[in-house]
Amino acid sequence: MAPLFRISRKCLPSSFPFSGNRLCLPLLQPLRHFLHSPTQIRSHSSETTKFLSPFDSNIIRILRTELEYQTQYAPPQEPPASFSFFSVEDRPGEQYVRLRRKFGEKEDINIEATMFDGCVSDPKTGDDTDGEDTRLHISLLVDIYKGEGSDGLGFVCSAWPDGLEIMKVYMLHGNKLLPKAHMGPNIRKLDPKLRKALHQYLEARGVDGELSVFLHHYMVNKDRTELLRWLETVKSFVEM
């Protein structure tokens, strides 16, 4: 991804005055001069005119340039509303998405997946062994209920680009986790047969490696969407 703010000559609007190798900006003029000569920009209201300082105007110009660049460089796609048997609910402006499905006659499965929240570095394999490969990490909370108001079974999972790993298994009372609830043992320390059985339990419900691959593609797109949203939000605030 391109750096968020590329403060260079090519990224500044053509209207920025240059003189040889010297950049002539209002910011380089004496403070007293531009305090008495504010830049005039019309606000969102058609009835009023707002005056912005050169500092604010410069930020707005840079944000507009970055928005244009990011939009043209890799515009985000419309996020899918479903995957396999799951409905996918995007959370605009938030760092997670929610997935839901029914399994069998009485099971409700709810999943909350974060955006990328970590990574690990692995040595490269194959012909090119120089450097490292980075694998991004997504956290999943998987809640399974059997009927409204019933207790549930919760899973904390790690979704990697090539698979899914269970980290914790715990009980949910009603629709919430009790403050001092026992979160269960470290799954990695359990008997391998039990670990395999737990993975098969989730795989039968569609919580598997294919879901991990889908979520990684989804979050790459959401990351770009949220970047553009953030740039637009900051620009709108400065313009107010």
PDB file of C-alpha atoms in Angstrom:
ATOM      1  CA  MET A   1       0.000   0.000   0.000  1.00  0.00           C
ATOM      2  CA  ALA A   2       1.300   3.434  -0.855  1.00  0.00           C
ATOM      3  CA  PRO A   3       2.451   5.610   2.077  1.00  0.00           C
ATOM      4  CA  LEU A   4      -0.431   7.538   3.500  1.00  0.00           C
ATOM      5  CA  PHE A   5       1.060  10.960   2.921  1.00  0.00           C
ATOM      6  CA  ARG A   6       3.719  11.370   0.253  1.00  0.00           C
ATOM      7  CA  ILE A   7       5.003  14.880   0.862  1.00  0.00           C
ATOM      8  CA  SER A   8       6.811  15.357  -2.430  1.00  0.00           C
ATOM      9  CA  ARG A   9       6.669  17.711  -5.375  1.00  0.00           C
ATOM     10  CA  LYS A  10       4.869  15.264  -7.650  1.00  0.00           C
ATOM     11  CA  CYS A  11       2.072  14.747  -5.125  1.00  0.00           C
ATOM     12  CA  LEU A  12       1.345  18.409  -4.561  1.00  0.00           C
ATOM     13  CA  PRO A  13      -1.198  20.175  -6.752  1.00  0.00           C
ATOM     14  CA  SER A  14       0.190  21.897  -9.810  1.00  0.00           C
ATOM     15  CA  SER A  15      -1.022  25.187  -8.373  1.00  0.00           C
ATOM     16  CA  PHE A  16       1.745  25.121  -5.735  1.00  0.00           C
ATOM     17  CA  PRO A  17       4.203  27.872  -6.787  1.00  0.00           C
ATOM     18  CA  PHE A  18       7.792  26.800  -7.438  1.00  0.00           C
ATOM     19  CA  SER A  19      10.730  29.065  -8.162  1.00  0.00           C
ATOM     20  CA  GLY A  20      13.726  27.080  -9.355  1.00  0.00           C
ATOM     21  CA  ASN A  21      14.587  24.624  -6.591  1.00  0.00           C
ATOM     22  CA  ARG A  22      12.846  26.760  -3.985  1.00  0.00           C
ATOM     23  CA  LEU A  23       9.284  26.055  -2.923  1.00  0.00           C
ATOM     24  CA  CYS A  24       7.437  29.314  -2.314  1.00  0.00           C
ATOM     25  CA  LEU A  25       4.589  28.581   0.084  1.00  0.00           C
ATOM     26  CA  PRO A  26       2.551  30.872   2.342  1.00  0.00           C
ATOM     27  CA  LEU A  27       3.756  28.712   5.241  1.00  0.00           C
ATOM     28  CA  LEU A  28       7.252  30.126   4.711  1.00  0.00           C
ATOM     29  CA  GLN A  29       6.083  33.712   5.020  1.00  0.00           C
ATOM     30  CA  PRO A  30       6.185  35.523   8.365  1.00  0.00           C
ATOM     31  CA  LEU A  31       3.466  34.403  10.748  1.00  0.00           C
ATOM     32  CA  ARG A  32       2.078  37.926  11.051  1.00  0.00           C
ATOM     33  CA  HIS A  33       1.524  38.106   7.290  1.00  0.00           C
ATOM     34  CA  PHE A  34      -0.763  35.085   6.898  1.00  0.00           C
ATOM     35  CA  LEU A  35      -2.590  35.613  10.170  1.00  0.00           C
ATOM     36  CA  HIS A  36      -3.962  38.798   8.636  1.00  0.00           C
ATOM     37  CA  SER A  37      -4.523  37.168   5.226  1.00  0.00           C
ATOM     38  CA  PRO A  38      -6.610  34.008   5.817  1.00  0.00           C
ATOM     39  CA  THR A  39      -7.434  31.751   2.889  1.00  0.00           C
ATOM     40  CA  GLN A  40     -11.075  31.982   1.929  1.00  0.00           C
ATOM     41  CA  ILE A  41     -12.926  28.677   1.321  1.00  0.00           C
ATOM     42  CA  ARG A  42     -16.674  28.359   1.002  1.00  0.00           C
ATOM     43  CA  SER A  43     -18.187  26.066   3.622  1.00  0.00           C
ATOM     44  CA  HIS A  44     -20.813  23.347   3.063  1.00  0.00           C
ATOM     45  CA  SER A  45     -23.551  25.891   3.754  1.00  0.00           C
ATOM     46  CA  SER A  46     -24.466  28.046   0.759  1.00  0.00           C
ATOM     47  CA  GLU A  47     -25.367  30.914   3.075  1.00  0.00           C
ATOM     48  CA  THR A  48     -22.009  31.337   4.810  1.00  0.00           C
ATOM     49  CA  THR A  49     -18.379  31.657   3.857  1.00  0.00           C
ATOM     50  CA  LYS A  50     -15.719  30.184   6.094  1.00  0.00           C
ATOM     51  CA  PHE A  51     -12.142  31.413   6.379  1.00  0.00           C
ATOM     52  CA  LEU A  52      -9.423  28.801   6.855  1.00  0.00           C
ATOM     53  CA  SER A  53      -5.846  29.432   7.819  1.00  0.00           C
ATOM     54  CA  PRO A  54      -3.077  28.367   5.410  1.00  0.00           C
ATOM     55  CA  PHE A  55      -2.316  25.510   7.821  1.00  0.00           C
ATOM     56  CA  ASP A  56      -5.844  24.097   7.448  1.00  0.00           C
ATOM     57  CA  SER A  57      -5.913  24.784   3.724  1.00  0.00           C
ATOM     58  CA  ASN A  58      -2.641  22.913   3.247  1.00  0.00           C
ATOM     59  CA  ILE A  59      -3.979  19.860   5.131  1.00  0.00           C
ATOM     60  CA  ILE A  60      -7.150  19.889   3.011  1.00  0.00           C
ATOM     61  CA  ARG A  61      -5.147  20.048  -0.229  1.00  0.00           C
ATOM     62  CA  ILE A  62      -2.965  17.117   0.859  1.00  0.00           C
ATOM     63  CA  LEU A  63      -5.978  15.061   1.946  1.00  0.00           C
ATOM     64  CA  ARG A  64      -7.737  15.710  -1.366  1.00  0.00           C
ATOM     65  CA  THR A  65      -4.622  14.660  -3.282  1.00  0.00           C
ATOM     66  CA  GLU A  66      -4.314  11.480  -1.220  1.00  0.00           C
ATOM     67  CA  LEU A  67      -8.008  10.667  -1.690  1.00  0.00           C
ATOM     68  CA  GLU A  68      -7.686  11.050  -5.454  1.00  0.00           C
ATOM     69  CA  TYR A  69      -4.548   8.905  -5.536  1.00  0.00           C
ATOM     70  CA  GLN A  70      -5.933   6.100  -3.365  1.00  0.00           C
ATOM     71  CA  THR A  71      -9.222   6.055  -5.286  1.00  0.00           C
ATOM     72  CA  GLN A  72      -7.427   5.701  -8.623  1.00  0.00           C
ATOM     73  CA  TYR A  73      -4.620   3.408  -7.382  1.00  0.00           C
ATOM     74  CA  ALA A  74      -6.771   0.560  -6.017  1.00  0.00           C
ATOM     75  CA  PRO A  75     -10.441   1.458  -5.542  1.00  0.00           C
ATOM     76  CA  PRO A  76     -12.240  -0.912  -3.149  1.00  0.00           C
ATOM     77  CA  GLN A  77     -14.946  -3.226  -4.428  1.00  0.00           C
ATOM     78  CA  GLU A  78     -18.479  -3.626  -3.151  1.00  0.00           C
ATOM     79  CA  PRO A  79     -18.181  -6.130  -0.267  1.00  0.00           C
ATOM     80  CA  PRO A  80     -20.057  -9.430  -0.716  1.00  0.00           C
ATOM     81  CA  ALA A  81     -23.163  -9.896   1.402  1.00  0.00           C
ATOM     82  CA  SER A  82     -22.738 -13.649   1.800  1.00  0.00           C
ATOM     83  CA  PHE A  83     -20.252 -16.497   1.765  1.00  0.00           C
ATOM     84  CA  SER A  84     -21.305 -20.112   1.518  1.00  0.00           C
ATOM     85  CA  PHE A  85     -24.184 -20.487   4.019  1.00  0.00           C
ATOM     86  CA  PHE A  86     -23.200 -17.361   5.984  1.00  0.00           C
ATOM     87  CA  SER A  87     -24.683 -13.901   5.646  1.00  0.00           C
ATOM     88  CA  VAL A  88     -22.015 -11.205   5.961  1.00  0.00           C
ATOM     89  CA  GLU A  89     -22.785  -7.935   7.725  1.00  0.00           C
ATOM     90  CA  ASP A  90     -20.192  -5.238   7.198  1.00  0.00           C
ATOM     91  CA  ARG A  91     -19.671  -2.708   9.995  1.00  0.00           C
ATOM     92  CA  PRO A  92     -18.745   0.583   8.257  1.00  0.00           C
ATOM     93  CA  GLY A  93     -16.290   2.594  10.314  1.00  0.00           C
ATOM     94  CA  GLU A  94     -15.685  -0.325  12.683  1.00  0.00           C
ATOM     95  CA  GLN A  95     -12.881  -2.893  12.861  1.00  0.00           C
ATOM     96  CA  TYR A  96     -14.907  -6.061  12.464  1.00  0.00           C
ATOM     97  CA  VAL A  97     -17.561  -7.830  10.430  1.00  0.00           C
ATOM     98  CA  ARG A  98     -20.318 -10.168  11.562  1.00  0.00           C
ATOM     99  CA  LEU A  99     -21.323 -13.468   9.955  1.00  0.00           C
ATOM    100  CA  ARG A 100     -24.452 -15.485  10.754  1.00  0.00           C
ATOM    101  CA  ARG A 101     -25.997 -18.766   9.708  1.00  0.00           C
ATOM    102  CA  LYS A 102     -28.341 -21.510  10.861  1.00  0.00           C
ATOM    103  CA  PHE A 103     -27.129 -25.068  11.113  1.00  0.00           C
ATOM    104  CA  GLY A 104     -29.591 -27.922  11.293  1.00  0.00           C
ATOM    105  CA  GLU A 105     -32.964 -27.273  12.890  1.00  0.00           C
ATOM    106  CA  LYS A 106     -31.961 -25.404  16.027  1.00  0.00           C
ATOM    107  CA  GLU A 107     -28.387 -24.120  15.917  1.00  0.00           C
ATOM    108  CA  ASP A 108     -27.577 -20.439  15.428  1.00  0.00           C
ATOM    109  CA  ILE A 109     -23.961 -19.593  14.620  1.00  0.00           C
ATOM    110  CA  ASN A 110     -22.668 -16.037  15.084  1.00  0.00           C
ATOM    111  CA  ILE A 111     -19.130 -15.020  14.119  1.00  0.00           C
ATOM    112  CA  GLU A 112     -17.344 -11.739  14.740  1.00  0.00           C
ATOM    113  CA  ALA A 113     -14.136 -11.318  12.753  1.00  0.00           C
ATOM    114  CA  THR A 114     -11.670  -8.500  13.296  1.00  0.00           C
ATOM    115  CA  MET A 115      -9.698  -6.677  10.661  1.00  0.00           C
ATOM    116  CA  PHE A 116      -6.003  -7.616  10.552  1.00  0.00           C
ATOM    117  CA  ASP A 117      -4.790  -7.437  14.148  1.00  0.00           C
ATOM    118  CA  GLY A 118      -1.346  -9.044  13.997  1.00  0.00           C
ATOM    119  CA  CYS A 119       1.165 -10.913  11.889  1.00  0.00           C
ATOM    120  CA  VAL A 120       3.987 -13.434  12.040  1.00  0.00           C
ATOM    121  CA  SER A 121       7.118 -13.703   9.912  1.00  0.00           C
ATOM    122  CA  ASP A 122       8.183 -17.055   8.479  1.00  0.00           C
ATOM    123  CA  PRO A 123      11.401 -17.877   6.606  1.00  0.00           C
ATOM    124  CA  LYS A 124      10.896 -18.008   2.840  1.00  0.00           C
ATOM    125  CA  THR A 125      10.890 -21.404   1.175  1.00  0.00           C
ATOM    126  CA  GLY A 126      11.715 -22.513  -2.349  1.00  0.00           C
ATOM    127  CA  ASP A 127      14.325 -21.055  -4.665  1.00  0.00           C
ATOM    128  CA  ASP A 128      14.185 -17.571  -3.159  1.00  0.00           C
ATOM    129  CA  THR A 129      15.117 -18.089   0.492  1.00  0.00           C
ATOM    130  CA  ASP A 130      16.233 -14.514   1.201  1.00  0.00           C
ATOM    131  CA  GLY A 131      14.096 -12.534   3.619  1.00  0.00           C
ATOM    132  CA  GLU A 132      10.840 -13.533   5.272  1.00  0.00           C
ATOM    133  CA  ASP A 133       7.188 -14.052   4.407  1.00  0.00           C
ATOM    134  CA  THR A 134       4.617 -12.180   6.475  1.00  0.00           C
ATOM    135  CA  ARG A 135       1.328 -13.848   7.376  1.00  0.00           C
ATOM    136  CA  LEU A 136      -1.464 -11.575   8.541  1.00  0.00           C
ATOM    137  CA  HIS A 137      -3.736 -12.612  11.409  1.00  0.00           C
ATOM    138  CA  ILE A 138      -7.488 -12.244  11.969  1.00  0.00           C
ATOM    139  CA  SER A 139      -9.226 -13.030  15.275  1.00  0.00           C
ATOM    140  CA  LEU A 140     -12.563 -14.845  15.252  1.00  0.00           C
ATOM    141  CA  LEU A 141     -15.173 -15.231  17.973  1.00  0.00           C
ATOM    142  CA  VAL A 142     -17.511 -18.078  17.099  1.00  0.00           C
ATOM    143  CA  ASP A 143     -20.681 -18.464  19.212  1.00  0.00           C
ATOM    144  CA  ILE A 144     -22.968 -21.455  18.767  1.00  0.00           C
ATOM    145  CA  TYR A 145     -26.417 -21.537  20.387  1.00  0.00           C
ATOM    146  CA  LYS A 146     -29.134 -24.166  20.398  1.00  0.00           C
ATOM    147  CA  GLY A 147     -32.310 -22.171  20.626  1.00  0.00           C
ATOM    148  CA  GLU A 148     -33.153 -18.698  21.914  1.00  0.00           C
ATOM    149  CA  GLY A 149     -32.056 -18.102  25.501  1.00  0.00           C
ATOM    150  CA  SER A 150     -30.027 -21.301  25.676  1.00  0.00           C
ATOM    151  CA  ASP A 151     -26.433 -21.578  26.830  1.00  0.00           C
ATOM    152  CA  GLY A 152     -23.843 -21.548  24.076  1.00  0.00           C
ATOM    153  CA  LEU A 153     -20.434 -22.802  23.142  1.00  0.00           C
ATOM    154  CA  GLY A 154     -17.816 -20.192  22.284  1.00  0.00           C
ATOM    155  CA  PHE A 155     -14.582 -20.500  20.316  1.00  0.00           C
ATOM    156  CA  VAL A 156     -11.667 -18.080  20.034  1.00  0.00           C
ATOM    157  CA  CYS A 157      -9.949 -18.793  16.709  1.00  0.00           C
ATOM    158  CA  SER A 158      -7.026 -17.500  14.695  1.00  0.00           C
ATOM    159  CA  ALA A 159      -7.691 -17.158  10.966  1.00  0.00           C
ATOM    160  CA  TRP A 160      -4.522 -17.350   8.856  1.00  0.00           C
ATOM    161  CA  PRO A 161      -4.274 -17.014   5.065  1.00  0.00           C
ATOM    162  CA  ASP A 162      -3.963 -20.796   4.768  1.00  0.00           C
ATOM    163  CA  GLY A 163      -6.120 -22.133   7.591  1.00  0.00           C
ATOM    164  CA  LEU A 164      -7.902 -21.757  10.899  1.00  0.00           C
ATOM    165  CA  GLU A 165      -6.663 -22.587  14.401  1.00  0.00           C
ATOM    166  CA  ILE A 166      -8.730 -22.940  17.596  1.00  0.00           C
ATOM    167  CA  MET A 167      -7.213 -21.138  20.576  1.00  0.00           C
ATOM    168  CA  LYS A 168      -9.901 -21.382  23.291  1.00  0.00           C
ATOM    169  CA  VAL A 169     -13.226 -23.130  23.888  1.00  0.00           C
ATOM    170  CA  TYR A 170     -15.570 -21.832  26.608  1.00  0.00           C
ATOM    171  CA  MET A 171     -19.198 -21.863  27.713  1.00  0.00           C
ATOM    172  CA  LEU A 172     -21.611 -18.962  27.221  1.00  0.00           C
ATOM    173  CA  HIS A 173     -24.481 -18.498  29.663  1.00  0.00           C
ATOM    174  CA  GLY A 174     -27.505 -17.143  27.872  1.00  0.00           C
ATOM    175  CA  ASN A 175     -26.083 -14.702  25.324  1.00  0.00           C
ATOM    176  CA  LYS A 176     -23.098 -13.484  27.296  1.00  0.00           C
ATOM    177  CA  LEU A 177     -19.839 -14.511  28.882  1.00  0.00           C
ATOM    178  CA  LEU A 178     -19.827 -14.291  32.667  1.00  0.00           C
ATOM    179  CA  PRO A 179     -17.177 -11.892  34.077  1.00  0.00           C
ATOM    180  CA  LYS A 180     -15.288 -14.657  35.866  1.00  0.00           C
ATOM    181  CA  ALA A 181     -16.079 -17.518  33.534  1.00  0.00           C
ATOM    182  CA  HIS A 182     -13.477 -20.232  33.071  1.00  0.00           C
ATOM    183  CA  MET A 183     -12.092 -19.886  29.541  1.00  0.00           C
ATOM    184  CA  GLY A 184     -10.992 -23.495  29.242  1.00  0.00           C
ATOM    185  CA  PRO A 185      -7.505 -24.918  28.799  1.00  0.00           C
ATOM    186  CA  ASN A 186      -4.907 -24.057  26.192  1.00  0.00           C
ATOM    187  CA  ILE A 187      -6.098 -26.052  23.191  1.00  0.00           C
ATOM    188  CA  ARG A 188      -2.539 -26.701  22.044  1.00  0.00           C
ATOM    189  CA  LYS A 189      -1.920 -28.679  25.215  1.00  0.00           C
ATOM    190  CA  LEU A 190      -4.878 -31.014  24.725  1.00  0.00           C
ATOM    191  CA  ASP A 191      -4.714 -34.505  23.312  1.00  0.00           C
ATOM    192  CA  PRO A 192      -4.279 -34.330  19.504  1.00  0.00           C
ATOM    193  CA  LYS A 193      -7.387 -36.459  19.007  1.00  0.00           C
ATOM    194  CA  LEU A 194      -9.505 -33.984  20.973  1.00  0.00           C
ATOM    195  CA  ARG A 195      -8.031 -31.034  19.058  1.00  0.00           C
ATOM    196  CA  LYS A 196      -8.861 -32.764  15.780  1.00  0.00           C
ATOM    197  CA  ALA A 197     -12.409 -33.506  16.957  1.00  0.00           C
ATOM    198  CA  LEU A 198     -12.972 -29.826  17.884  1.00  0.00           C
ATOM    199  CA  HIS A 199     -11.756 -28.708  14.473  1.00  0.00           C
ATOM    200  CA  GLN A 200     -14.053 -31.217  12.793  1.00  0.00           C
ATOM    201  CA  TYR A 201     -16.944 -29.883  14.876  1.00  0.00           C
ATOM    202  CA  LEU A 202     -16.385 -26.383  13.461  1.00  0.00           C
ATOM    203  CA  GLU A 203     -15.599 -27.601   9.952  1.00  0.00           C
ATOM    204  CA  ALA A 204     -18.976 -29.352   9.796  1.00  0.00           C
ATOM    205  CA  ARG A 205     -20.539 -25.913  10.408  1.00  0.00           C
ATOM    206  CA  GLY A 206     -18.504 -24.148   7.730  1.00  0.00           C
ATOM    207  CA  VAL A 207     -15.935 -22.585  10.077  1.00  0.00           C
ATOM    208  CA  ASP A 208     -12.850 -23.811   8.281  1.00  0.00           C
ATOM    209  CA  GLY A 209      -9.894 -22.924   6.083  1.00  0.00           C
ATOM    210  CA  GLU A 210     -12.090 -21.752   3.211  1.00  0.00           C
ATOM    211  CA  LEU A 211     -13.728 -19.235   5.526  1.00  0.00           C
ATOM    212  CA  SER A 212     -10.263 -18.021   6.571  1.00  0.00           C
ATOM    213  CA  VAL A 213      -9.258 -17.465   2.943  1.00  0.00           C
ATOM    214  CA  PHE A 214     -12.506 -15.563   2.290  1.00  0.00           C
ATOM    215  CA  LEU A 215     -12.010 -13.344   5.353  1.00  0.00           C
ATOM    216  CA  HIS A 216      -8.461 -12.424   4.336  1.00  0.00           C
ATOM    217  CA  HIS A 217      -9.645 -11.296   0.908  1.00  0.00           C
ATOM    218  CA  TYR A 218     -12.575  -9.485   2.508  1.00  0.00           C
ATOM    219  CA  MET A 219     -10.370  -7.621   4.998  1.00  0.00           C
ATOM    220  CA  VAL A 220      -7.922  -6.467   2.330  1.00  0.00           C
ATOM    221  CA  ASN A 221     -10.850  -4.773   0.605  1.00  0.00           C
ATOM    222  CA  LYS A 222     -12.275  -3.436   3.893  1.00  0.00           C
ATOM    223  CA  ASP A 223      -8.870  -2.019   4.815  1.00  0.00           C
ATOM    224  CA  ARG A 224      -8.917   0.116   1.653  1.00  0.00           C
ATOM    225  CA  THR A 225     -12.547   1.122   2.205  1.00  0.00           C
ATOM    226  CA  GLU A 226     -11.839   2.247   5.762  1.00  0.00           C
ATOM    227  CA  LEU A 227      -8.742   4.171   4.663  1.00  0.00           C
ATOM    228  CA  LEU A 228     -10.804   6.192   2.172  1.00  0.00           C
ATOM    229  CA  ARG A 229     -13.528   6.690   4.785  1.00  0.00           C
ATOM    230  CA  TRP A 230     -10.952   7.943   7.286  1.00  0.00           C
ATOM    231  CA  LEU A 231      -9.385  10.361   4.809  1.00  0.00           C
ATOM    232  CA  GLU A 232     -12.804  11.760   3.883  1.00  0.00           C
ATOM    233  CA  THR A 233     -13.846  12.072   7.545  1.00  0.00           C
ATOM    234  CA  VAL A 234     -10.677  13.946   8.527  1.00  0.00           C
ATOM    235  CA  LYS A 235     -10.984  16.242   5.487  1.00  0.00           C
ATOM    236  CA  SER A 236     -14.640  17.009   6.290  1.00  0.00           C
ATOM    237  CA  PHE A 237     -13.772  17.833   9.899  1.00  0.00           C
ATOM    238  CA  VAL A 238     -11.017  20.278   8.915  1.00  0.00           C
ATOM    239  CA  GLU A 239     -13.339  21.884   6.364  1.00  0.00           C
ATOM    240  CA  MET A 240     -16.098  22.496   8.935  1.00  0.00           C
TER     241      MET A 240
END
